Amino acid sequence: MADKPWLIRTYAGHSTPAESNRLYKSNLAKGQTGLSVAFDLPTQTGYDPDHILSRGEVGKVGVPVSHLGDMRALFDGIPLGQMNTSMTINATAAWLLALYVAQAEEQGGDRAALNGTTQNDIIKEYLSRGTYVFPPAPSLRLIRDVITFTTKEMPKWNPMNVCSYHLQEAGATPVQELAYALATGIAVLDEVKATNPSEEVFAQTVQRISFFVNAGMKFITEIAKMRAFVDLWDEITRDRYGVTDAKSRRFRYGVQVNSLGLTEPQPENNVYRILIQTLAVTLSRDARARAVQLPAWNEALGLPRPWDQQWSLRAQQILAYETDILEYADIFNGSEVMNAKVEALKDEARAELARIDEMGGAIAAVQSGYMKGRLVESNARRLAAIESGEQVVVGVNRWKETEPSPLSTGAGSIQVVPESVGQEAIERLNAWRAQRDPKAVETALAEVAAAAREDRNIMEPSIAAAKAGVTTGEWGQTLRDIFGEFRAPTGVGRAVRADAGGAEIEEVRAQVEAASGRLGRRLKLLVGKPGLDGHSNGAEQIAVRARDCGFEVVYEGIRLTPSEIVNAALEEGVHVVGLSILSGSHVPLVRDVIERMRKVGLDDVPLIVGGIIPPEDELQLKAMGVAEVYTPKNFDLTKIMADIVRIAEIAHKEAA
């Protein structure tokens, strides 16, 4: 019997709710069968557009949703009762689900009929993506609240996507991706089990837990990894939790294939990478994805245009409807090579799971910095292999000669979010606040606070708050006041590179020593992450490599204001400031940092910037006074270290 096609999605949202609504309707008209909502960073971290940390971030990596009015605009003309919607939201998942339910009910829908998924996996946020807000214990409690609420009230909803996607983006090996994702699933199920649900309710809960995975370029290994996931989840839910119903133990997952491996040089090659990775999660019927969303070929250059998203959509449709992969049983069953690879991955993953268990589980392994440190090490090894040529990346470290691409040059080659969207969002927010009932808002927020303090389920009070007109920032601040905020370990201090030597690094070490002697003290680099961008992998690797090369490194993690970064540069007496910004907010944030540096007399300290930065923005940054700009094409970290030594020495000579 032929298999049904998977849900076909594109991950989308930017600028404003109205713009995103037009994009959703266009994609649905082109044959997309589900929605996947990308929220902007203020929404993901519980801030309104007028918060200081939201400056420059509104509408950049997703759609801003500050209140029920924004949710109305986002889904205008889209009947939520008939839609399957995935929402990539974590720390504020309970709130965005509350807004979604409120909007569906306003449309006349029944919450029990709603289909979709909230990602709601905070553990991987501590490790890789960085949109966490609260400490681990209350964060886990909020996940539990969403799960127990949806199990009863929204039985078709997937309350959690255990997300290994961002683990691989942070450098995880296949074994780490398996073990850390499964450890997260165990932590969540342990939390739910502690509420003493009936066996039937717990089995329903297990059945609604889904996963969201990644697929890289090691084709056979990725297929084996997915088959290992299927076996290990069945084993864990049967043996650890006693779930007897095989259907409830089924490993259900969606996927976005690898974005980490998309290249800025020769970006058209990414089309082939995306298709090969998609085959890895669709070819094996017994481990086939049930929902797929593909990145666009040019995401290493900037925000993709609707045409770029259409190209990825068509790749899925051709694979699902023009080939015969859905017509056959699993073609890998009985393969000795595949079986051996699956068993090897399972054995290594079980061993890593046992280590995490001995530490006290996933939360303890996060708080100790163990998992983060291992990811930073793995990513360092990956980058070192690319630098040395051991890992071939076509167009990057081999076969770099190329004809000019007609696809990625000229005006309009990427989607550009105007800087004005931030101010426009603030104006919409002010208008929303002006027309609501302040007493109703106050009462609703008091009930949210009471539920949080009393360990009552947060969902019904949050839905009531959404209907009363409460904003994302107000909901977030209410819970911040009760739960506090959390700063996760960076992993940089624990990361150890066994191969931290080599002739190139030794040469740069000598340059650092010589420069330090001439400067009169150790060459000091500040690595800063301004704004709400939590993708810290690049900053961490720069910090680790700088340390390996002999720099004194100041790195305080993510989510710092420009003021905090400049104050740190002043107090630490650094020779160079480096900013890492991947959210597209580099122009306003860099402008702010430069102005503040000049005001406190640091205009002689050079500033360098790294991120997803289009060529025209690079020119603008250099015109502001940025000494150097680095993008994904600059993969040789040791060369960057040599550049920083040179930049520091030039600045010292000019200051003298």
XYZ file of N, CA and C in Angstrom, residues 81-177:
291
model
N -9.216 26.298 11.974
C -9.812 24.983 12.214
C -9.548 23.996 11.100
N -9.140 24.494 9.924
C -8.857 23.615 8.781
C -7.362 23.532 8.466
N -6.531 24.184 9.275
C -5.113 24.317 8.968
C -4.287 23.431 9.906
N -3.118 23.005 9.419
C -2.128 22.344 10.272
C -0.958 23.317 10.394
N -0.783 23.875 11.583
C 0.169 24.974 11.788
C 1.267 24.563 12.749
N 2.493 24.728 12.320
C 3.648 24.511 13.191
C 4.184 25.875 13.614
N 4.415 26.034 14.920
C 4.939 27.298 15.433
C 6.288 27.052 16.104
N 7.340 27.627 15.535
C 8.671 27.504 16.123
C 8.778 28.531 17.244
N 8.376 28.103 18.432
C 8.326 28.979 19.593
C 8.620 28.137 20.826
N 9.379 28.685 21.753
C 9.864 27.862 22.858
C 9.619 28.495 24.220
N 10.413 29.475 24.615
C 10.240 30.076 25.936
C 8.847 30.660 26.115
N 8.301 31.233 25.044
C 6.967 31.835 25.108
C 5.923 30.970 24.399
N 6.155 29.670 24.336
C 5.243 28.774 23.618
C 3.840 28.803 24.203
N 3.737 28.819 25.537
C 2.413 28.836 26.169
C 1.634 30.077 25.741
N 2.316 31.209 25.652
C 1.656 32.457 25.279
C 1.236 32.460 23.819
N 2.097 32.051 22.910
C 1.735 32.058 21.495
C 0.636 31.041 21.211
N 0.646 29.913 21.920
C -0.452 28.956 21.766
C -1.748 29.562 22.295
N -1.656 30.319 23.399
C -2.842 30.993 23.936
C -3.418 31.970 22.917
N -2.562 32.764 22.282
C -3.015 33.690 21.238
C -3.654 32.940 20.069
N -3.050 31.811 19.699
C -3.561 31.008 18.574
C -4.949 30.458 18.901
N -5.110 29.929 20.119
C -6.413 29.399 20.539
C -7.450 30.520 20.582
N -7.054 31.669 21.143
C -7.975 32.801 21.217
C -8.430 33.227 19.823
N -7.505 33.265 18.866
C -7.856 33.654 17.507
C -8.725 32.596 16.834
N -8.417 31.319 17.037
C -9.219 30.242 16.445
C -10.651 30.299 16.974
N -10.777 30.537 18.284
C -12.120 30.611 18.866
C -12.859 31.861 18.383
N -12.136 32.933 18.175
C -12.745 34.149 17.621
C -13.268 33.897 16.208
N -12.574 33.019 15.463
C -13.020 32.646 14.115
C -14.211 31.692 14.141
N -14.563 31.204 15.340
C -15.653 30.243 15.456
C -15.194 28.806 15.492
N -13.892 28.580 15.621
C -13.341 27.229 15.642
C -13.432 26.586 17.013
N -13.289 25.280 17.031
C -13.300 24.491 18.259
C -11.856 24.135 18.596
N -11.404 24.490 19.786
C -10.009 24.198 20.140
C -9.692 22.714 20.039
N -10.675 21.855 20.298
C -10.431 20.408 20.248
C -10.143 19.927 18.830
N -10.490 20.724 17.839
C -10.278 20.320 16.443
C -8.986 20.872 15.859
N -8.261 21.692 16.609
C -7.074 22.336 16.065
C -5.941 21.334 15.862
N -5.301 21.435 14.692
C -4.162 20.592 14.335
C -2.907 21.431 14.253
N -1.807 20.923 14.792
C -0.547 21.642 14.653
C 0.449 21.266 15.720
N 1.471 22.088 15.846
C 2.604 21.774 16.714
C 3.168 23.060 17.304
N 3.487 23.022 18.595
C 4.355 24.038 19.179
C 5.705 23.371 19.445
N 6.787 24.037 19.064
C 8.098 23.402 19.269
C 8.363 23.180 20.747
N 8.319 24.218 21.571
C 8.232 24.081 23.022
C 9.357 23.233 23.621
N 10.564 23.315 23.044
C 11.718 22.561 23.555
C 12.747 23.560 24.065
N 12.753 23.810 25.354
C 13.625 24.833 25.909
C 15.047 24.327 26.108
N 15.224 23.012 26.253
C 16.562 22.492 26.563
C 17.529 22.788 25.423
N 17.095 22.597 24.182
C 18.001 22.895 23.072
C 18.252 24.396 22.936
N 17.337 25.228 23.493
C 17.594 26.671 23.483
C 18.790 27.010 24.370
N 18.915 26.333 25.488
C 20.075 26.538 26.358
C 21.358 26.111 25.659
N 21.251 25.139 24.758
C 22.439 24.547 24.140
C 22.829 25.192 22.821
N 21.862 25.752 22.085
C 22.209 26.114 20.716
C 21.536 27.374 20.203
N 20.261 27.537 20.400
C 19.541 28.575 19.663
C 19.384 29.865 20.458
N 19.362 29.754 21.790
C 19.505 30.921 22.638
C 18.273 31.758 22.893
N 17.055 31.262 22.584
C 15.871 32.070 22.879
C 15.209 31.649 24.195
N 16.011 31.165 25.123
C 15.485 30.851 26.457
C 15.231 32.154 27.213
N 14.411 32.085 28.252
C 14.140 33.233 29.118
C 14.309 32.839 30.581
N 13.550 31.821 30.994
C 13.466 31.468 32.409
C 14.461 30.364 32.767
N 14.739 30.168 34.057
C 15.608 29.064 34.479
C 15.007 27.705 34.103
N 15.797 26.653 34.153
C 15.324 25.342 33.697
C 14.075 24.814 34.404
N 14.004 24.918 35.732
C 12.865 24.312 36.443
C 11.530 24.926 36.031
N 11.362 26.258 36.095
C 10.081 26.809 35.649
C 9.847 26.643 34.147
N 10.921 26.600 33.356
C 10.757 26.364 31.913
C 10.178 24.982 31.657
N 10.681 23.990 32.389
C 10.172 22.628 32.253
C 8.719 22.561 32.706
N 8.404 23.314 33.741
C 7.026 23.362 34.238
C 6.088 23.939 33.171
N 6.523 24.995 32.446
C 5.695 25.576 31.387
C 5.482 24.584 30.249
N 6.522 23.815 29.914
C 6.367 22.754 28.910
C 5.312 21.757 29.369
N 5.399 21.364 30.634
C 4.421 20.424 31.206
C 3.008 20.993 31.130
N 2.863 22.297 31.431
C 1.535 22.916 31.381
C 0.933 22.822 29.986
N 1.742 23.105 28.976
C 1.247 23.021 27.597
C 0.856 21.585 27.257
N 1.681 20.631 27.672
C 1.413 19.221 27.357
C 0.133 18.739 28.029
N -0.009 19.007 29.325
C -1.192 18.505 30.037
C -2.460 19.219 29.565
N -2.344 20.494 29.213
C -3.504 21.222 28.693
C -3.948 20.666 27.350
N -3.010 20.500 26.423
C -3.394 20.051 25.079
C -3.861 18.602 25.079
N -3.296 17.775 25.938
C -3.737 16.371 26.002
C -5.231 16.304 26.306
N -5.692 17.203 27.172
C -7.106 17.223 27.563
C -7.957 18.044 26.606
N -7.486 19.245 26.247
C -8.313 20.204 25.526
C -8.107 20.204 24.012
N -6.911 19.795 23.556
C -6.568 19.863 22.130
C -5.913 18.549 21.706
N -6.669 17.474 21.661
C -6.087 16.137 21.478
C -5.387 15.915 20.140
N -5.641 16.783 19.151
C -4.969 16.641 17.856
C -3.682 17.450 17.777
N -3.369 18.199 18.831
C -2.220 19.104 18.823
C -0.973 18.396 19.325
N 0.162 18.640 18.685
C 1.446 18.149 19.186
C 2.031 19.237 20.095
N 2.050 19.023 21.403
C 2.443 20.099 22.315
C 3.936 20.356 22.365
N 4.719 19.403 21.836
C 6.172 19.577 21.892
C 6.852 18.873 20.728
N 7.757 19.569 20.097
C 8.690 19.013 19.127
C 10.052 18.919 19.805
N 10.454 17.754 20.246
C 11.823 17.629 20.764
C 12.748 17.915 19.591
N 13.557 18.947 19.722
C 14.199 19.528 18.542
C 15.698 19.259 18.519
N 16.100 18.303 17.681
C 17.531 18.053 17.496
C 18.096 18.859 16.337
N 17.215 19.546 15.608
C 17.669 20.323 14.452
C 18.778 21.294 14.839
N 18.529 22.081 15.877
C 19.489 23.118 16.241
C 20.733 22.540 16.920
N 20.634 21.312 17.417
C 21.826 20.668 17.965
C 22.833 20.417 16.844
N 22.351 19.899 15.714
C 23.267 19.685 14.589
C 23.782 21.020 14.053
N 22.921 22.051 14.058
C 23.371 23.370 13.628
C 24.479 23.901 14.538
N 24.483 23.451 15.802
C 25.521 23.868 16.754
C 26.743 22.960 16.712
N 26.745 21.982 15.787
C 27.923 21.137 15.624
C 27.780 19.724 16.139
N 26.586 19.325 16.593
C 26.410 17.986 17.155
C 26.746 16.898 16.144
N 27.404 15.860 16.622
C 27.598 14.649 15.830
C 26.272 13.887 15.788
N 26.126 12.895 14.897
C 24.891 12.097 14.901
C 24.608 11.448 16.255
N 25.635 10.989 16.937
C 25.436 10.373 18.259
C 24.958 11.414 19.259
N 25.545 12.598 19.248
C 25.099 13.655 20.158
C 23.675 14.083 19.832
N 23.353 14.174 18.554
C 21.990 14.557 18.175
C 20.990 13.537 18.707
